[in-house]
Tab-separated table of C-alpha atoms in Angstrom:
chain	number	residue	atom	x	y	z
B	1	GLN	CA	40.172	28.811	-45.075
B	2	GLY	CA	36.433	30.496	-44.437
B	3	ILE	CA	34.835	33.053	-47.235
B	4	ASP	CA	35.489	36.278	-46.282
B	5	HIS	CA	38.483	37.075	-46.809
B	6	MET	CA	38.748	41.442	-47.561
B	7	GLU	CA	40.609	44.798	-46.288
B	8	TYR	CA	43.530	45.122	-48.225
B	9	THR	CA	46.777	47.268	-47.610
B	10	LEU	CA	50.321	46.316	-48.867
B	11	LEU	CA	53.903	47.253	-46.855
B	12	PRO	CA	55.160	50.067	-48.734
B	13	GLU	CA	57.964	48.060	-49.757
B	14	GLY	CA	55.171	45.855	-51.296
B	15	LYS	CA	56.507	42.749	-50.956
B	16	THR	CA	53.794	42.083	-47.025
B	17	VAL	CA	50.053	42.335	-47.452
B	18	ALA	CA	47.573	42.626	-43.902
B	19	PHE	CA	44.202	41.962	-44.350
B	20	LEU	CA	40.919	40.388	-42.561
B	21	SER	CA	40.033	37.315	-42.613
B	22	ASN	CA	36.893	34.781	-40.849
B	23	LYS	CA	39.838	32.137	-42.191
B	24	GLY	CA	38.802	29.146	-39.377
B	25	SER	CA	34.693	30.266	-39.576
B	26	ASP	CA	31.341	30.349	-41.370
B	27	TYR	CA	30.433	33.671	-40.642
B	28	SER	CA	31.534	37.141	-40.843
B	29	ALA	CA	33.356	38.352	-37.859
B	30	THR	CA	36.899	39.046	-39.338
B	31	ASP	CA	40.898	39.056	-37.943
B	32	LEU	CA	43.669	41.112	-38.957
B	33	TYR	CA	46.535	38.652	-40.839
B	34	THR	CA	49.972	39.498	-42.589
B	35	ALA	CA	51.412	37.564	-45.258
B	36	SER	CA	53.453	37.740	-48.195
B	37	ARG	CA	52.640	38.481	-51.484
B	38	ASP	CA	52.323	34.784	-52.670
B	39	GLY	CA	50.278	33.825	-50.068
B	40	LYS	CA	53.409	32.418	-47.721
B	41	ASN	CA	53.903	33.841	-43.952
B	42	LEU	CA	50.403	33.492	-42.986
B	43	ASP	CA	50.745	35.644	-39.465
B	44	HIS	CA	47.679	35.878	-36.969
B	45	ILE	CA	47.863	39.122	-35.508
B	46	ALA	CA	44.704	40.690	-34.126
B	47	ASP	CA	40.870	39.500	-33.071
B	48	ASP	CA	37.124	40.592	-33.897
B	49	VAL	CA	38.355	44.073	-36.326
B	50	SER	CA	36.185	46.067	-38.393
B	51	SER	CA	37.321	48.012	-40.985
B	52	ARG	CA	40.675	48.402	-43.374
B	53	PRO	CA	44.170	47.865	-41.892
B	54	TYR	CA	46.731	50.530	-42.943
B	55	TYR	CA	50.475	50.240	-42.431
B	56	SER	CA	52.238	53.082	-41.981
B	57	HIS	CA	54.765	53.818	-44.270
B	58	ASP	CA	57.804	53.308	-42.364
B	59	GLY	CA	55.980	49.887	-42.026
B	60	LYS	CA	56.671	49.798	-38.600
B	61	ARG	CA	53.026	49.436	-37.260
B	62	ILE	CA	49.649	49.415	-38.466
B	63	VAL	CA	45.943	51.100	-37.909
B	64	TYR	CA	42.805	49.412	-37.541
B	65	ALA	CA	39.245	49.839	-35.281
B	66	ARG	CA	37.632	47.305	-33.577
B	67	HIS	CA	34.659	47.610	-31.549
B	68	GLU	CA	34.800	47.319	-27.799
B	69	ASN	CA	32.412	46.866	-25.310
B	70	ALA	CA	30.787	50.725	-24.189
B	71	ASP	CA	29.277	49.540	-20.627
B	72	ILE	CA	27.646	47.454	-18.440
B	73	TYR	CA	25.294	45.689	-21.380
B	74	LYS	CA	27.955	45.551	-23.128
B	75	SER	CA	26.699	47.738	-26.086
B	76	LYS	CA	29.586	48.397	-28.779
B	77	LEU	CA	31.314	50.935	-29.886
B	78	SER	CA	34.653	51.260	-32.794
B	79	ASP	CA	37.454	52.276	-31.530
B	80	LEU	CA	41.348	52.502	-32.886
B	81	PHE	CA	44.348	50.514	-32.721
B	82	VAL	CA	47.765	50.437	-33.670
B	83	TYR	CA	50.273	47.695	-33.520
B	84	ASP	CA	53.846	47.278	-33.146
B	85	VAL	CA	54.420	44.953	-35.020
B	86	ALA	CA	58.397	44.137	-34.285
B	87	ASN	CA	56.861	43.745	-30.430
B	88	LYS	CA	53.909	42.449	-32.065
B	89	LYS	CA	52.038	44.653	-29.405
B	90	GLU	CA	48.424	46.276	-29.120
B	91	THR	CA	47.702	49.211	-27.997
B	92	ARG	CA	44.793	51.456	-28.888
B	93	ILE	CA	43.705	54.807	-28.239
B	94	THR	CA	40.454	55.876	-28.423
B	95	HIS	CA	37.888	55.139	-25.885
B	96	LYS	CA	34.100	55.241	-27.238
B	97	LEU	CA	34.768	57.491	-29.675
B	98	ARG	CA	32.742	55.440	-32.881
B	99	GLY	CA	35.379	56.006	-34.810
B	100	ALA	CA	36.114	53.907	-38.000
B	101	GLU	CA	38.850	52.904	-41.046
B	102	PRO	CA	41.472	55.039	-39.963
B	103	SER	CA	44.709	55.425	-41.977
B	104	TRP	CA	47.950	57.478	-41.697
B	105	SER	CA	50.028	60.671	-42.813
B	106	PRO	CA	52.876	61.151	-44.910
B	107	ASP	CA	55.195	61.674	-41.623
B	108	ASP	CA	52.949	59.144	-40.070
B	109	LYS	CA	52.219	61.380	-37.205
B	110	ARG	CA	48.601	62.490	-37.653
B	111	LEU	CA	45.100	60.185	-39.316
B	112	ALA	CA	42.520	60.805	-40.998
B	113	CYS	CA	39.009	58.571	-39.309
B	114	ILE	CA	35.347	58.425	-39.746
B	115	LEU	CA	33.215	60.291	-36.814
B	116	ASN	CA	29.288	58.310	-36.849
B	117	GLY	CA	26.739	59.128	-34.942
B	118	ASP	CA	23.193	59.723	-35.535
B	119	GLY	CA	23.712	57.505	-39.275
B	120	THR	CA	25.993	60.261	-41.050
B	121	HIS	CA	29.253	60.846	-41.076
B	122	ARG	CA	32.096	63.251	-39.713
B	123	LEU	CA	36.092	63.173	-41.201
B	124	ALA	CA	38.792	63.755	-38.315
B	125	THR	CA	41.779	63.718	-37.930
B	126	LEU	CA	44.119	62.747	-34.497
B	127	ASP	CA	47.402	62.803	-33.465
B	128	ALA	CA	48.254	59.050	-33.959
B	129	ASP	CA	48.393	58.517	-29.505
B	130	GLY	CA	44.509	59.371	-30.618
B	131	ASN	CA	44.932	63.584	-28.564
B	132	ASN	CA	43.928	66.405	-31.073
B	133	LEU	CA	40.408	65.454	-32.487
B	134	LYS	CA	40.075	67.645	-35.216
B	135	VAL	CA	37.076	67.318	-37.046
B	136	ILE	CA	36.984	68.609	-40.643
B	137	TYR	CA	33.720	68.238	-42.174
B	138	GLY	CA	30.694	67.609	-41.817
B	139	PRO	CA	27.949	67.330	-44.296
B	140	GLU	CA	23.860	67.487	-43.914
B	141	LYS	CA	22.480	64.252	-42.426
B	142	GLY	CA	22.639	61.157	-43.746
B	143	VAL	CA	26.105	61.390	-45.680
B	144	GLN	CA	28.275	58.657	-45.942
B	145	PHE	CA	32.024	58.549	-46.078
B	146	TYR	CA	34.833	55.429	-46.451
B	147	ASN	CA	37.800	55.292	-46.731
B	148	PRO	CA	40.400	58.874	-46.713
B	149	GLN	CA	43.049	58.518	-46.760
B	150	PHE	CA	46.010	61.433	-46.962
B	151	SER	CA	47.335	62.122	-50.227
B	152	PRO	CA	51.368	61.492	-50.788
B	153	ASP	CA	52.386	65.305	-50.019
B	154	GLY	CA	49.606	65.483	-47.418
B	155	SER	CA	47.582	68.397	-49.513
B	156	ARG	CA	44.873	66.272	-49.480
B	157	ILE	CA	42.925	63.326	-48.282
B	158	LEU	CA	40.169	61.604	-50.375
B	159	PHE	CA	37.619	59.756	-49.176
B	160	GLY	CA	34.198	57.097	-50.813
B	161	ILE	CA	31.379	58.942	-50.419
B	162	PHE	CA	27.350	58.196	-50.532
B	163	THR	CA	24.596	60.649	-50.847
B	164	SER	CA	22.007	58.873	-52.592
B	165	GLY	CA	21.437	55.206	-55.417
B	166	THR	CA	25.698	54.821	-55.661
B	167	ARG	CA	28.849	56.206	-54.120
B	168	ASP	CA	31.392	58.293	-56.055
B	169	ILE	CA	35.080	59.264	-55.593
B	170	ALA	CA	35.983	62.660	-53.534
B	171	SER	CA	38.814	64.615	-51.472
B	172	ILE	CA	39.164	67.399	-49.622
B	173	ALA	CA	42.061	68.997	-48.210
B	174	SER	CA	43.741	68.066	-45.633
B	175	ASP	CA	42.418	71.719	-43.221
B	176	GLY	CA	38.913	70.766	-44.541
B	177	SER	CA	37.921	73.234	-47.522
B	178	ASP	CA	38.332	72.646	-50.497
B	179	PHE	CA	35.632	69.963	-51.330
B	180	ARG	CA	35.252	68.520	-54.652
B	181	TYR	CA	34.125	64.842	-56.729
B	182	GLU	CA	37.094	62.839	-57.944
B	183	LEU	CA	34.509	60.822	-59.947
B	184	ARG	CA	30.648	61.610	-59.786
B	185	THR	CA	29.004	58.670	-62.328
B	186	ASP	CA	25.863	56.821	-62.553
B	187	SER	CA	28.331	53.273	-61.549
B	188	ASP	CA	29.055	52.782	-58.036
B	189	GLU	CA	32.853	54.119	-57.730
B	190	ARG	CA	34.951	52.955	-54.484
B	191	ASP	CA	37.727	51.669	-52.876
B	192	ALA	CA	39.892	54.375	-53.694
B	193	ARG	CA	43.545	54.452	-53.449
B	194	TYR	CA	46.132	56.600	-54.080
B	195	ALA	CA	48.833	55.236	-56.192
B	196	SER	CA	52.133	56.964	-58.817
B	197	GLY	CA	52.687	59.187	-55.657
B	198	GLY	CA	50.046	61.074	-55.996
B	199	ASN	CA	49.812	61.249	-59.259
B	200	SER	CA	46.427	58.652	-59.861
B	201	ILE	CA	44.349	56.438	-57.689
B	202	VAL	CA	42.913	53.148	-58.042
B	203	PHE	CA	39.616	52.046	-57.574
B	204	ALA	CA	36.490	49.159	-58.011
B	205	SER	CA	33.772	50.240	-60.272
B	206	ASP	CA	30.655	48.425	-62.153
B	207	ARG	CA	30.285	50.445	-64.661
B	208	SER	CA	30.645	47.513	-67.008
B	209	GLY	CA	28.287	45.588	-65.607
B	210	ILE	CA	30.903	43.960	-62.723
B	211	PHE	CA	32.751	45.879	-60.358
B	212	ASN	CA	36.071	44.854	-61.468
B	213	ILE	CA	39.793	47.503	-59.898
B	214	TYR	CA	40.162	50.516	-62.467
B	215	ALA	CA	43.651	53.381	-62.223
B	216	LEU	CA	42.321	57.041	-62.871
B	217	ASP	CA	44.778	59.448	-63.625
B	218	LEU	CA	44.520	62.592	-62.372
B	219	GLN	CA	45.663	65.152	-65.139
B	220	THR	CA	44.027	63.677	-67.526
B	221	ARG	CA	41.694	62.139	-66.329
B	222	SER	CA	41.421	58.941	-68.173
B	223	VAL	CA	40.043	55.591	-66.887
B	224	SER	CA	41.889	52.175	-67.604
B	225	GLN	CA	40.551	49.739	-66.670
B	226	LEU	CA	42.791	46.941	-64.671
B	227	THR	CA	41.250	43.838	-63.373
B	228	ASN	CA	38.579	41.347	-66.021
B	229	VAL	CA	36.681	38.493	-63.737
B	230	ILE	CA	34.185	37.484	-63.425
B	231	GLY	CA	32.499	37.136	-59.928
B	232	GLY	CA	34.226	40.912	-58.971
B	233	ALA	CA	36.860	42.975	-57.709
B	234	PHE	CA	36.920	45.712	-55.187
B	235	MET	CA	39.458	47.289	-52.373
B	236	PRO	CA	43.035	47.357	-54.411
B	237	ASP	CA	46.450	48.483	-53.208
B	238	ARG	CA	48.533	49.399	-55.444
B	239	ALA	CA	52.667	49.186	-54.420
B	240	GLN	CA	55.870	50.973	-54.989
B	241	ASP	CA	56.679	48.574	-58.998
B	242	GLY	CA	52.790	48.818	-59.984
B	243	ALA	CA	51.730	45.583	-59.042
B	244	VAL	CA	47.770	45.785	-57.500
B	245	ALA	CA	46.625	43.747	-53.994
B	246	TYR	CA	42.976	43.403	-54.132
B	247	ALA	CA	39.541	40.805	-53.155
B	248	GLN	CA	38.026	38.808	-55.603
B	249	TYR	CA	35.290	37.676	-55.352
B	250	THR	CA	34.366	33.885	-56.731
B	251	ALA	CA	32.209	30.739	-56.298
B	252	LYS	CA	33.883	30.544	-52.752
B	253	GLY	CA	34.476	33.700	-51.422
B	254	TYR	CA	35.867	36.568	-51.331
B	255	ARG	CA	40.540	35.642	-51.573
B	256	VAL	CA	43.306	37.869	-52.258
B	257	SER	CA	44.104	38.436	-55.747
B	258	ARG	CA	47.087	40.686	-57.929
């Protein structure tokens, strides 16, 4: 039901996936759901979630963003929320932050996120309770960032970047130093995620003319194609057993595939 089933993240053990869907609607407002990897045990978690959900490494919490009313005129700004899986309780951890796309540090004590102001994005980190916000990288005006993710050892943050033309994939040291491009080509590369203990990344690219899922070995710099769909494949995540979940675009809209 619905046409948008997207923004996926696997539980670290690889058996459960959290994703956004407009299930039951014909417009693009999305709620957060979880389900087992075989598509069963569907559970509605939260309404009107606006960015990719991420499980904590212990699997006990999910972090995400949602637009909330910011004033009496019902202007909406994006803030960060944490959902306790066992207690089924949501906690709002920021207020009027304009923060989006949060993800966990390896020890689950810190978050990386994107701050938005005047059309320009900045990378920031903060404690998992919303305190101790620190902007670590803010380039020239107009640059856009996407989906920041800590490396498994916490030393770097991987993210998408748009300066002009198409998206690329970059990383930066977790203290904000040592910016570098991991992939920068004429193709559009996006939705990057660390895999294989940080030795590779999985990502979506349109290098064949259709978006498919690829893997980049960070040591050899070799790229291998993981999917071959005809509609489009986006937003991959790779489980510890090697299985890849992604958003597949079909004639009926997006669906969860692996």
